[in-house]
Amino acid sequence: MTVLRTIHGISEDVACALGLLLNLLLIYSIRKANNVELKKYSRILLQSTFVDLVFLAIVFVAKPIVIIWRRTGFYLVNIPIEIPLDFKFLLADFYTFMLFCSPCTTAISFYYRYTVLCLNKPFSLLKQLCYLFGLGVLGIGYMILSLFYLYLRPKERLGIAEELQDMLANGNGKVDAVLLADPGDPYTLIVIGYAAAFTFGSYLVEVWCSWKIYKYLKLFNFNSNSRIKEIQNQITKTLIAQAIFPLLTFTVPMSFLIVNVMSPIEMNPEYSFFAGFIFAYYPTLNACSALLFVKQYRKNISKLAKGYCNIIFPGTCSISTVEGS
């Protein structure tokens, strides 16, 4: 196995470990929160956490590599054991499904908050699950397009990736690409267009809800107590961060990869290799946003850390009661 494959595998493992730790801490903090206003939004924060954990699971198993060579995009599944090509493709396809769905679930969080805060209406668990199901159907539509793309296009084109054996060969000395994006194929534009509409539509929902929430909070500030205003500000910062982080860890790198495929200028394949690194760190940043911006979550983590500190080093850390705020 080449050095780049090894580096990529280690990076994905680090991303999964960090993401798992922070998301488990976030679940603990959400469950321990005792503020009534904050509890209203527990479900939307848990929703993002559980979706991110599924994404981390597929990243850990597949460790997919995205590479652009000769203006053609390839997916590589970086698994140390030999498995059939069709199974590798299914892993890559499910990874792509989660890669698009994970950031897009934030749109449901924004709409949840708009409904609960601005309309003062309940947002039932059944309604939330229906929206997630609808999002899943759109994601499955993308998976089906990818499936047709693999089986209706000549698999011989995958052999182009074997020219990168010196850089990306596995233990058997092969690259073994499982999916490709060919700029000369009109079907590529259909797949890219579907993915772009999927992502852009989610951001439209987030922008619309943000504007409605902003106008409501502007009026709300005149007759709200300071504690509720503080909680609302913390939730606002968290959701904005969860909308911005996908731009940095998904939209920007993905746009770079698409431009790399569609542009007549050929770039060094290592650029696309390192751009694909960033995808796996989205769940880590997502969890950080809530842990950093919500004060009570920080207090819960601090109390947990001090508790373990006292177990390891008795009497060295004082534990204060966590107050709702």
Coordinates of C-alpha atoms in Angstrom, one line a residue, residues 34 91 198 201 204 214 217 230 243 258 291:
N34 CA -32.1 21.0 32.5
L91 CA -20.1 1.4 0.0
F198 CA -30.3 19.0 -3.6
G201 CA -32.5 23.8 -2.1
L204 CA -32.6 28.2 0.4
Y214 CA -34.1 37.1 12.7
L217 CA -36.0 37.8 17.5
E230 CA -29.3 34.2 26.0
A243 CA -24.9 25.8 8.2
I258 CA -16.4 19.5 -9.9
L291 CA -20.4 22.3 22.5

